[in-house]
Structures are given as structure tokens and as C-alpha cells.
Coordinates of C-alpha atoms and ligand atoms in Angstrom, one line a residue:
M1491 CA 0.0 0.0 0.0
K1492 CA 1.3 3.4 -1.0
I1493 CA 0.5 6.5 1.0
G1494 CA 0.4 10.2 -0.1
V1495 CA 0.5 12.9 2.6
V1496 CA -0.5 16.3 1.3
G1497 CA 0.8 19.2 3.4
T1498 CA 4.2 18.7 4.9
G1499 CA 4.0 20.8 8.1
Y1500 CA 4.3 19.8 11.7
V1501 CA 1.5 17.1 11.3
G1502 CA 2.0 16.0 7.7
L1503 CA 5.8 15.6 7.9
V1504 CA 5.8 13.7 11.1
Q1505 CA 2.9 11.5 9.9
G1506 CA 4.6 10.8 6.7
V1507 CA 7.9 9.9 8.4
I1508 CA 6.2 7.6 10.9
L1509 CA 4.1 5.8 8.3
A1510 CA 7.3 5.1 6.4
E1511 CA 8.9 3.9 9.7
F1512 CA 5.9 1.5 10.0
G1513 CA 7.1 0.1 6.7
L1514 CA 4.8 1.8 4.2
E1515 CA 5.9 3.6 1.1
V1516 CA 5.1 7.3 1.5
I1517 CA 5.2 10.4 -0.7
C1518 CA 5.1 13.7 1.1
M1519 CA 3.8 16.6 -0.9
D1520 CA 3.7 20.3 -0.3
V1521 CA 3.1 23.4 -2.5
I1522 CA 6.1 25.2 -0.9
E1523 CA 9.0 24.4 -3.2
E1524 CA 11.6 25.6 -0.8
K1525 CA 10.3 23.2 1.9
I1526 CA 10.4 20.2 -0.4
N1527 CA 13.9 21.1 -1.7
L1528 CA 15.2 21.3 1.9
L1529 CA 13.6 17.9 2.6
K1530 CA 15.1 16.4 -0.5
Q1531 CA 18.5 17.4 0.8
G1532 CA 17.7 15.8 4.2
I1533 CA 17.1 19.2 5.9
V1534 CA 14.1 19.2 8.2
P1535 CA 12.4 22.7 7.9
I1536 CA 10.9 22.5 11.4
Y1537 CA 12.4 21.9 14.8
E1538 CA 11.0 18.5 16.1
P1539 CA 13.3 16.3 18.2
G1540 CA 14.1 12.9 16.8
L1541 CA 12.5 13.6 13.4
K1542 CA 15.7 14.0 11.3
E1543 CA 17.1 10.6 12.3
L1544 CA 13.9 8.8 11.3
L1545 CA 13.6 10.8 8.1
D1546 CA 17.1 10.0 7.0
K1547 CA 16.6 6.3 7.8
N1548 CA 13.4 6.0 5.8
V1549 CA 14.7 8.0 2.8
A1550 CA 17.7 5.7 2.8
A1551 CA 15.5 2.7 2.9
G1552 CA 13.7 4.0 -0.2
R1553 CA 10.3 4.3 1.6
L1554 CA 10.0 8.0 1.8
S1555 CA 10.1 10.7 -0.9
F1556 CA 9.1 14.3 -1.3
T1557 CA 7.4 16.2 -4.1
T1558 CA 5.6 19.3 -5.1
E1559 CA 3.6 17.3 -7.7
M1560 CA 0.0 16.7 -6.7
K1561 CA -0.6 14.6 -9.9
E1562 CA 2.0 12.1 -9.0
T1563 CA 1.0 12.0 -5.3
V1564 CA -2.7 11.2 -6.2
E1565 CA -2.0 8.9 -9.1
Q1566 CA 0.6 6.7 -7.4
T1567 CA -1.0 6.3 -4.0
D1568 CA -3.8 4.3 -2.5
V1569 CA -4.4 6.4 0.6
I1570 CA -4.1 10.2 0.6
F1571 CA -3.8 12.1 3.9
I1572 CA -4.9 15.7 3.9
A1573 CA -2.7 17.5 6.5
V1574 CA -2.9 21.1 5.4
G1575 CA -3.4 24.0 7.8
T1576 CA -6.9 25.1 8.9
P1577 CA -6.1 28.6 10.2
P1578 CA -8.7 30.8 11.9
K1579 CA -10.7 33.4 9.9
E1580 CA -11.4 36.8 11.4
D1581 CA -14.6 35.5 13.0
G1582 CA -12.8 32.6 14.6
S1583 CA -14.2 29.9 12.2
A1584 CA -11.8 27.5 10.6
D1585 CA -10.6 28.5 7.1
L1586 CA -11.1 25.4 4.9
K1587 CA -9.6 26.9 1.7
Y1588 CA -6.5 24.7 1.8
V1589 CA -8.6 21.6 2.5
I1590 CA -11.0 22.4 -0.4
E1591 CA -8.1 23.1 -2.7
V1592 CA -6.6 19.7 -1.9
A1593 CA -10.0 17.9 -2.4
Q1594 CA -10.3 19.6 -5.8
N1595 CA -6.9 18.4 -6.8
I1596 CA -7.6 14.9 -5.6
G1597 CA -10.8 14.9 -7.8
K1598 CA -8.7 16.2 -10.7
Y1599 CA -6.2 13.4 -10.6
L1600 CA -8.2 10.5 -9.1
N1601 CA -7.5 7.4 -11.2
G1602 CA -9.0 4.5 -9.2
Y1603 CA -10.3 3.6 -5.7
K1604 CA -8.6 5.6 -3.0
V1605 CA -9.2 6.5 0.6
V1606 CA -9.0 10.2 1.4
V1607 CA -8.1 10.7 5.0
N1608 CA -8.6 14.0 6.7
K1609 CA -6.0 14.6 9.3
S1610 CA -6.3 18.3 9.5
T1611 CA -8.5 19.6 12.4
V1612 CA -11.8 20.5 10.7
P1613 CA -15.3 21.5 11.6
V1614 CA -18.1 18.9 11.6
G1615 CA -19.4 18.5 8.1
T1616 CA -16.0 18.8 6.4
G1617 CA -15.8 15.1 5.6
Q1618 CA -19.0 15.5 3.6
L1619 CA -17.7 18.7 2.0
V1620 CA -14.5 16.9 0.9
R1621 CA -16.6 14.1 -0.5
E1622 CA -18.8 16.5 -2.4
T1623 CA -15.9 18.5 -3.7
I1624 CA -14.1 15.5 -5.1
Q1625 CA -17.3 14.1 -6.6
Q1626 CA -18.1 17.4 -8.3
V1627 CA -14.7 17.5 -10.0
L1628 CA -15.1 13.8 -11.0
N1629 CA -18.5 14.7 -12.5
E1630 CA -16.9 17.6 -14.4
R1631 CA -14.3 15.1 -15.7
N1632 CA -17.1 12.6 -16.6
E1633 CA -15.3 9.9 -14.6
E1634 CA -16.8 7.4 -12.2
Y1635 CA -14.0 6.4 -9.8
S1636 CA -15.1 5.3 -6.4
F1637 CA -13.4 6.7 -3.3
D1638 CA -14.0 6.9 0.5
V1639 CA -13.5 9.8 2.9
V1640 CA -12.2 9.1 6.4
S1641 CA -11.7 11.4 9.4
N1642 CA -8.5 10.6 11.4
P1643 CA -7.8 13.6 13.6
E1644 CA -4.2 14.0 14.9
F1645 CA -3.4 14.4 18.6
L1646 CA 0.4 14.8 18.5
R1647 CA 2.1 17.4 20.7
E1648 CA 4.8 19.6 19.0
G1649 CA 8.2 18.8 20.6
K1650 CA 7.0 15.3 21.3
A1651 CA 5.4 14.6 18.0
V1652 CA 7.6 11.6 17.0
G1653 CA 6.9 9.7 20.2
D1654 CA 3.2 10.6 20.1
C1655 CA 2.9 9.2 16.5
L1656 CA 4.9 6.1 17.2
K1657 CA 2.9 5.4 20.4
P1658 CA -0.4 7.3 20.3
D1659 CA -2.8 7.1 23.3
R1660 CA -5.5 6.3 20.8
V1661 CA -6.3 6.4 17.1
V1662 CA -9.7 7.8 16.0
I1663 CA -11.1 6.7 12.7
G1664 CA -14.4 8.2 11.5
Y1665 CA -15.6 6.2 8.5
E1666 CA -18.6 5.4 6.4
S1667 CA -17.7 2.3 4.5
D1668 CA -16.3 -1.0 5.8
R1669 CA -13.9 -1.0 2.9
A1670 CA -12.3 2.2 4.1
A1671 CA -12.2 1.0 7.7
E1672 CA -10.3 -2.1 6.6
V1673 CA -7.9 0.0 4.6
M1674 CA -7.2 2.1 7.7
K1675 CA -6.6 -0.9 9.8
K1676 CA -3.9 -1.9 7.3
V1677 CA -2.4 1.6 7.3
Y1678 CA -2.1 1.5 11.1
D1679 CA -1.3 -2.3 11.2
V1680 CA 1.7 -1.8 13.4
L1681 CA -0.3 0.1 16.0
Y1682 CA -3.4 -2.1 15.5
I1683 CA -1.6 -5.4 16.3
N1684 CA 0.2 -3.7 19.2
E1685 CA -3.0 -3.0 21.1
T1686 CA -3.2 0.7 20.6
P1687 CA -6.8 1.6 21.4
F1688 CA -8.8 2.3 18.2
I1689 CA -12.0 4.2 18.2
F1690 CA -14.0 3.5 15.0
T1691 CA -16.9 5.9 14.7
D1692 CA -18.8 8.0 12.3
I1693 CA -17.2 11.0 10.6
P1694 CA -19.0 13.9 12.5
T1695 CA -18.1 12.2 15.8
A1696 CA -14.4 11.9 14.9
E1697 CA -14.4 15.5 13.7
L1698 CA -15.8 16.7 17.0
I1699 CA -13.6 14.5 19.2
K1700 CA -10.6 16.5 18.2
Y1701 CA -12.1 19.9 19.0
A1702 CA -13.6 18.5 22.2
A1703 CA -10.3 17.1 23.4
N1704 CA -8.3 20.3 22.6
S1705 CA -11.0 22.5 24.2
F1706 CA -11.0 20.4 27.3
L1707 CA -7.3 20.8 27.7
A1708 CA -7.5 24.6 27.1
V1709 CA -10.3 24.8 29.7
K1710 CA -8.0 23.0 32.2
I1711 CA -5.2 25.4 31.6
S1712 CA -7.4 28.5 31.9
F1713 CA -8.9 27.0 35.0
I1714 CA -5.6 26.6 36.8
N1715 CA -4.4 30.0 35.5
E1716 CA -7.4 31.7 37.2
I1717 CA -6.8 29.7 40.4
A1718 CA -3.2 30.9 40.2
L1719 CA -4.3 34.6 40.0
L1720 CA -6.6 34.0 43.0
A1721 CA -3.9 32.1 44.9
E1722 CA -1.6 35.0 44.5
K1723 CA -4.2 37.4 46.0
V1724 CA -5.1 35.3 49.0
G1725 CA -1.5 34.2 49.7
A1726 CA -2.0 30.5 48.7
N1727 CA 0.2 28.2 46.6
V1728 CA -1.2 27.2 43.2
Q1729 CA 1.4 24.4 42.8
E1730 CA 0.3 22.7 46.0
I1731 CA -3.4 23.2 45.0
A1732 CA -2.7 21.6 41.6
R1733 CA -0.7 18.8 43.1
A1734 CA -3.5 18.0 45.5
M1735 CA -6.2 18.4 42.8
G1736 CA -4.2 16.1 40.5
M1737 CA -4.0 13.3 43.0
D1738 CA -7.7 12.9 42.5
G1739 CA -8.0 10.2 39.8
R1740 CA -11.0 12.0 38.3
I1741 CA -8.9 15.1 37.7
S1742 CA -5.3 13.9 36.9
P1743 CA -2.2 16.1 37.4
K1744 CA -1.6 16.8 33.7
F1745 CA -2.3 20.3 32.3
L1746 CA -2.5 21.8 35.7
H1747 CA 0.6 24.0 35.5
A1748 CA -0.1 27.7 35.8
G1749 CA 1.5 29.9 33.2
P1750 CA 1.2 33.0 31.1
G1751 CA -1.6 31.6 29.0
F1752 CA -2.0 28.8 26.4
G1753 CA -0.8 29.4 22.8
G1754 CA 0.4 27.4 19.8
S1755 CA -1.2 26.5 16.6
C1756 CA -4.0 24.5 18.1
F1757 CA -5.7 25.5 21.4
P1758 CA -6.4 29.2 20.5
K1759 CA -7.8 28.4 17.0
D1760 CA -9.6 25.2 18.0
T1761 CA -11.4 26.7 20.9
K1762 CA -12.5 29.6 18.7
A1763 CA -13.6 27.2 15.9
I1764 CA -15.7 25.0 18.2
V1765 CA -17.4 28.1 19.7
D1766 CA -18.2 29.1 16.1
I1767 CA -19.5 25.6 15.3
G1768 CA -21.7 26.0 18.4
K1769 CA -23.0 29.3 17.1
Q1770 CA -23.9 27.8 13.7
Y1771 CA -26.0 25.1 15.4
G1772 CA -27.5 27.4 18.0
E1773 CA -25.5 26.1 21.0
E1774 CA -23.6 28.6 23.1
L1775 CA -20.4 26.9 24.4
K1776 CA -20.0 29.0 27.5
V1777 CA -17.3 27.0 29.3
I1778 CA -15.0 27.1 26.2
Q1779 CA -15.8 30.8 25.6
G1780 CA -14.9 31.4 29.2
A1781 CA -11.6 29.6 28.7
I1782 CA -10.8 31.8 25.7
E1783 CA -11.6 35.0 27.6
A1784 CA -9.6 33.9 30.7
N1785 CA -6.6 33.2 28.4
E1786 CA -6.7 36.7 27.0
K1787 CA -7.0 38.1 30.6
Q1788 CA -4.1 36.0 31.7
K1789 CA -1.7 37.6 29.2
H1790 CA -2.9 41.1 30.3
K1791 CA -2.4 40.2 33.9
M1792 CA 1.2 39.2 33.3
V1793 CA 1.9 42.6 31.8
E1794 CA 0.0 44.3 34.6
K1795 CA 1.9 42.5 37.2
I1796 CA 5.3 43.3 35.7
V1797 CA 4.4 47.0 35.3
E1798 CA 3.0 47.2 38.9
R1799 CA 5.8 45.4 40.6
M1800 CA 8.4 47.6 38.9
D1801 CA 6.6 50.9 39.5
G1802 CA 6.3 51.4 35.8
I1803 CA 8.6 50.1 33.1
S1804 CA 9.1 53.1 30.8
G1805 CA 12.7 53.3 29.8
K1806 CA 13.5 50.0 31.5
T1807 CA 15.2 47.0 29.9
I1808 CA 13.4 43.7 30.4
A1809 CA 15.0 40.4 29.5
V1810 CA 12.5 37.8 28.1
L1811 CA 13.8 34.2 28.2
G1812 CA 11.8 31.9 25.9
L1813 CA 9.5 33.0 23.0
S1814 CA 8.0 29.7 21.6
F1815 CA 4.7 28.8 23.2
K1816 CA 6.3 25.8 24.9
P1817 CA 9.7 24.2 25.0
E1818 CA 11.2 22.0 22.3
T1819 CA 9.5 23.7 19.4
D1820 CA 10.1 26.6 17.1
D1821 CA 6.4 27.2 16.7
M1822 CA 5.4 30.8 17.6
R1823 CA 1.8 30.7 16.4
D1824 CA -0.3 32.5 19.1
A1825 CA 2.5 32.3 21.6
P1826 CA 1.7 34.3 24.8
S1827 CA 5.1 35.9 24.4
I1828 CA 3.9 37.9 21.5
D1829 CA 1.0 39.6 23.3
I1830 CA 3.1 40.0 26.5
I1831 CA 6.1 41.6 24.7
N1832 CA 3.7 43.9 22.8
G1833 CA 2.2 44.9 26.2
L1834 CA 5.6 45.5 27.7
V1835 CA 6.7 47.6 24.8
E1836 CA 3.5 49.6 24.9
N1837 CA 4.3 50.5 28.4
G1838 CA 7.7 51.8 27.3
A1839 CA 10.1 48.9 28.0
F1840 CA 13.0 47.8 25.8
I1841 CA 13.2 44.0 25.3
Q1842 CA 16.3 41.8 25.2
T1843 CA 15.4 38.3 24.4
Y1844 CA 16.7 34.8 23.7
C1845 CA 14.9 31.6 22.7
P1846 CA 16.6 28.5 21.6
Q1847 CA 14.3 28.0 18.6
G1848 CA 11.7 30.7 18.5
M1849 CA 13.7 33.8 17.4
K1850 CA 13.6 33.4 13.6
E1851 CA 9.8 33.3 13.6
A1852 CA 9.5 35.9 16.4
K1853 CA 11.5 38.4 14.3
W1854 CA 8.8 38.6 11.7
R1855 CA 5.8 38.2 14.0
L1856 CA 7.2 41.1 16.1
A1857 CA 8.4 43.1 13.1
D1858 CA 6.2 46.1 14.0
I1859 CA 8.1 46.7 17.2
A1860 CA 11.5 45.6 16.0
E1861 CA 13.3 48.7 17.2
H1862 CA 12.2 47.9 20.7
I1863 CA 13.7 44.4 20.7
H1864 CA 17.2 43.1 20.7
Y1865 CA 17.6 39.4 19.9
C1866 CA 20.6 37.9 21.8
E1867 CA 23.1 35.2 21.4
N1868 CA 22.2 33.2 24.5
E1869 CA 20.3 33.5 27.8
Y1870 CA 23.2 35.2 29.6
D1871 CA 23.6 37.8 26.8
A1872 CA 19.9 38.5 27.2
V1873 CA 20.0 39.3 30.9
K1874 CA 23.0 41.6 30.6
N1875 CA 22.2 45.0 32.1
A1876 CA 18.5 44.2 32.3
D1877 CA 16.4 45.8 35.0
A1878 CA 14.2 42.7 35.2
T1879 CA 14.2 39.1 33.7
V1880 CA 11.0 37.3 32.7
F1881 CA 11.0 33.5 32.4
M1882 CA 8.4 33.0 29.7
T1883 CA 9.0 29.5 28.4
E1884 CA 10.4 26.6 30.5
W1885 CA 13.2 25.5 28.2
H1886 CA 15.6 23.1 30.1
Q1887 CA 18.6 25.5 29.7
F1888 CA 16.8 28.2 31.5
R1889 CA 16.1 25.9 34.4
G1890 CA 19.8 25.2 34.6
M1891 CA 21.0 28.8 34.6
S1892 CA 23.4 30.0 37.3
L1893 CA 21.4 32.5 39.3
Q1894 CA 24.6 34.2 40.7
K1895 CA 25.9 34.7 37.2
M1896 CA 22.5 36.1 36.2
K1897 CA 22.5 38.5 39.1
D1898 CA 26.1 39.7 38.3
L1899 CA 25.1 40.4 34.7
M1900 CA 21.8 42.2 35.4
N1901 CA 21.4 45.8 36.2
G1902 CA 18.4 45.3 38.4
D1903 CA 17.3 42.5 40.6
T1904 CA 13.8 41.7 39.7
V1905 CA 12.7 38.3 38.3
F1906 CA 9.3 37.3 37.1
D1907 CA 9.1 33.5 36.8
L1908 CA 5.9 32.9 34.8
R1909 CA 6.6 29.1 34.8
N1910 CA 7.8 28.7 38.4
I1911 CA 11.0 27.0 37.2
H1912 CA 13.3 28.5 39.8
V1913 CA 10.8 28.4 42.7
K1914 CA 12.7 25.7 44.5
D1915 CA 16.2 27.3 44.1
K1916 CA 17.4 28.1 47.6
N1917 CA 19.1 31.3 46.7
V1918 CA 16.5 32.8 44.3
R1919 CA 14.8 34.9 46.9
D1920 CA 18.1 36.1 48.5
L1921 CA 19.4 37.2 45.2
F1922 CA 16.4 38.7 43.6
N1923 CA 13.1 40.4 44.1
Y1924 CA 11.5 37.1 42.9
Y1925 CA 7.9 36.9 41.7
P1926 CA 6.7 33.4 40.9
L1927 CA 3.2 32.7 39.6
G1928 CA 0.3 31.9 41.9
R1929 CA 2.4 31.5 45.0
K1930 CA 5.0 33.2 47.2
Ligands
NAD1462 P1 1.5 23.7 9.0 O1 1.1 25.0 8.7 O2 2.8 23.4 9.7 O3 1.6 22.8 7.7 C1 0.6 22.8 6.7 C2 1.3 22.6 5.3 O4 0.3 22.4 4.3 C3 2.2 23.8 4.9 O5 3.5 23.3 4.7 C4 1.5 24.3 3.6 O6 2.4 24.7 2.6 C5 0.8 23.0 3.1 N1 -0.3 23.3 2.2 C6 -1.2 24.3 2.2 N2 -2.0 24.2 1.1 C7 -1.6 23.1 0.4 C8 -2.0 22.5 -0.8 N3 -3.0 22.9 -1.5 N4 -1.3 21.4 -1.2 C9 -0.3 20.9 -0.6 N5 0.2 21.5 0.6 C10 -0.5 22.5 1.0 O7 0.3 23.1 9.8 P2 0.3 21.9 10.9 O8 0.7 22.5 12.2 O9 1.0 20.7 10.4 O10 -1.3 21.6 11.0 C11 -2.0 20.9 10.0 C12 -3.4 20.5 10.5 O11 -3.2 19.6 11.6 C13 -4.2 21.7 11.1 O12 -5.5 21.5 10.8 C14 -3.9 21.6 12.6 O13 -5.0 22.2 13.3 C15 -3.8 20.1 12.8 N6 -3.1 19.7 14.0 C16 -1.9 20.4 14.3 C17 -1.2 19.9 15.3 C18 0.1 20.7 15.7 O14 0.6 20.5 16.9 N7 0.7 21.4 14.8 C19 -1.6 18.9 16.1 C20 -2.8 18.2 15.8 C21 -3.5 18.6 14.7

């Protein structure tokens, strides 16, 4: 069985590499020539730990190839994954233009029975829309090839994507025909025989599972962030609250870490998209809407806290350590650092920053305020002469920093630890005016 993966981003590339690792022959396709050229040279265009090794191995084994040709991708494969972006529109709804474009192209080149698998995160009804789009193009071509559409949402976490795809918690397959379900069992044979839980369901349910799962996690984050704000006011400790809450099997300790707000390419857009789906069907999703609003508030609160504790920041230099929305990724989409840095600059601060992977993308996302930001060589360079340091993302190398060296390099002595990574360091409170999040 030969697999085509259309869209070679964080999801499509990892998916393509892992399916090749499972022994299938895979063609990864993308419209961005530069991306495909890099991949052909063995250069991975995104930062994802462990991906390069598996990519090299499977290219060498002859199972994995890259192309910009849609015709070849459709004609030569039996199963075609759609893994293109579904970014938010102005009104929060998911923009399906890339998905539709791919469906049209599949219709254009279909040359026999194929299973079209939607891996992108898409609103309920997209499976049907993809089917209708392909069918319409086939009608225009006067061709009668049969095909099936399957929904197979992706749950990988950036930074841990390789492990997540090699050993997923579950695989969700939304299908309409038994023939397609059998094909999907074959695609995921390695996981299927290794007792990975599979959920076979209808397409709308599969589509909604993905949004429901991401929204639930976003709600959990916003929940603990609000508890952190309250804990700070009443003199309680959010970490102990989260620990005690998490020991309850019904709650679980995961996603109970207070921080500056959720970000990334999924939670912000998926929460907005499901609220929009609710609106379309006359159901107001108040809990999820609340999580979105709490997340916006959280970022404002971080700026407010920094301004207040420093008696204003106009003319002051603030070191921001970490830009990506979480460690081990270069993804800056909707990272809280963007809003928080904008807020600090609006209040008159100059920013010195360092992030192991996020700086390239940050430079264009923060281009409007470029003259207020200096991008540094490393974390120590960033704190040099700073009046305050803000730990924004919990990269390991920031955890391991010498606090004494930091103190010697800084001009001021104020530290805002928005991830509580130094909260247990014995000297941190002696050396600095130290402000952790949601605790003393
Ligand atoms: P991405 O932006 O990194 O990659 C999408 C790729 O699709 C790009 O390389 C783009 O050039 C390509 N593309 C666009 N139109 C195309 C076309 N017509 N033909 C071929 N290629 C085309 O996006 P991503 O982060 O990989 O996300 C893809 C989907 O998966 C989204 O729906 C997202 O919500 C979902 N998802 C993402 C994650 C994640 O952590 N990134 C996790 C689970 C699900």
C-alpha cells in the first residue's frame, strides 16, 4: 500500500515519516517548493526532536520521498492524507480553503479507488464537504471512480510529535464504508496489532472528538491559571493546589501547570472554531468561551503584574527568556510571548530576548516593534544590564542557569518566573526580588 501525505508541516511531515517507519511507502507533498527542496536534501524545515534521524533512515530505505507534484501524489498512491493548515478566519471559524483546494486536486487526478483521510483539524461536516468537492470534480471530468473519505484527527504534541505518533494514546477513525475501515486498519497495522486503542466511529463524531479534546485541555489550563491569580491574591500556593487536585484520579495532574496563557497552533484556534460551530448550530459553548476570555485576561495580567511590581517600566530594559509557546518547538503561532512583549513595549520597555528555537519566527511576528527588541546570542547575553528578567517558556537550559551569574550580569534584581521554574532554588529569593506565579 502506498501513502500520499498532502501538506508537509508539523503534522504531515511527522505523519509521513512515521508511516514510512511503519514500513509503508510514503510520498510527502507540499506546495512550498523551498520546503520540499530542503527535505530532498535531508534538511528538516521545522524543529522537532528525533524527526531528522527517522527521516534519514526512511529516505535511505527508499520508503520516503518528497514532491511538489499533486498529480504524481494522487495517481501513485492508495491512501491520501490531507494534512494542510486550517487557520482561523477573522470571525474565529476554521478556514477550509486549503482543505478544499486539496480535495479539488484529488478529484482532478483520481485514477482509481482511494481512501482520502482528513488529518487536519476541521469542523463537523468537512468530511462531507471533501466528498462532495471530489465528486463534483469527477462529474466535471465525466469519470466514475469510487473513493471513500475518512476522518482521522491528529493528537500529536509539538516537541514530542515523534513519540506521540509512534505510540499514540488512541487512534480515532471516522468512517462510512467498511472497505475504508479495513484500509485504515492496514495503514495502522503496526499500531493495531500492538494493542493501541482504536475508536471506530462516524465522521462527524471523529471530527468533534478532536475539538472537544483540545478545548477540554484549554479549559483545564485556563482554570488553573485563574486559580493561580486567586492564589496570589489570597496568599495561597497554586502548585500545591494543583498537586492535591491532580491526585484525584478523576482530575489527573496533567495540564494543571499555571503559566502566562495557552498558545500554539491548536488551542487558540480550535477553541474559537468549536465556539463558532456551536453558534452555527444554536448552541452557546459558555465554558469554552470562558476559557478563551480567561486566556486573554491571563496575558494582560502578566503585563500588569510586571508594570506594577516595577513601578512602571518606561525606559527600563526587560529580558524575556523563551519565546516559543512551549519548550522543544520553534512554533510561535499565538505564543503568549507575542502579546506580553507587545504589552511591555506599549508600556515603554526595551526588550532583550533569547529563545533556543523561536527567534527566527519571532522576528517577523514582532516586526512592527522591531526597534524595541534586541535578539541575543544566548540567555546570559539577554539578561546583561537588564532591569528585570521574565522567564516566559520553560526550556531546560533556563532551568539550569546560574542565578549568581545572572545577578552579576543584570542591572536590576527583579525576576518574574511565569513558569515557576526556579521556585525551588534556595538562593533565588536572597538574590532577587523574585515573583513566581500563583504562589509566594
Ligand atoms: P502547517 O502550517 O505546519 O503545515 C501545513 C502545510 O500544508 C504547509 O506546509 C503548507 O504549505 C501546506 N499546504 C497548504 N496548502 C496546500 C496544498 N493545497 N497542497 C499541498 N500542501 C499545502 O500546519 P500543521 O501544524 O501541520 O497543522 C496541519 C493541521 O493539523 C491543522 O488543521 C492543525 O490544526 C492540525 N493539527 C496540528 C497539530 C500541531 O501540533 N501542529 C496537532 C494536531 C493537529
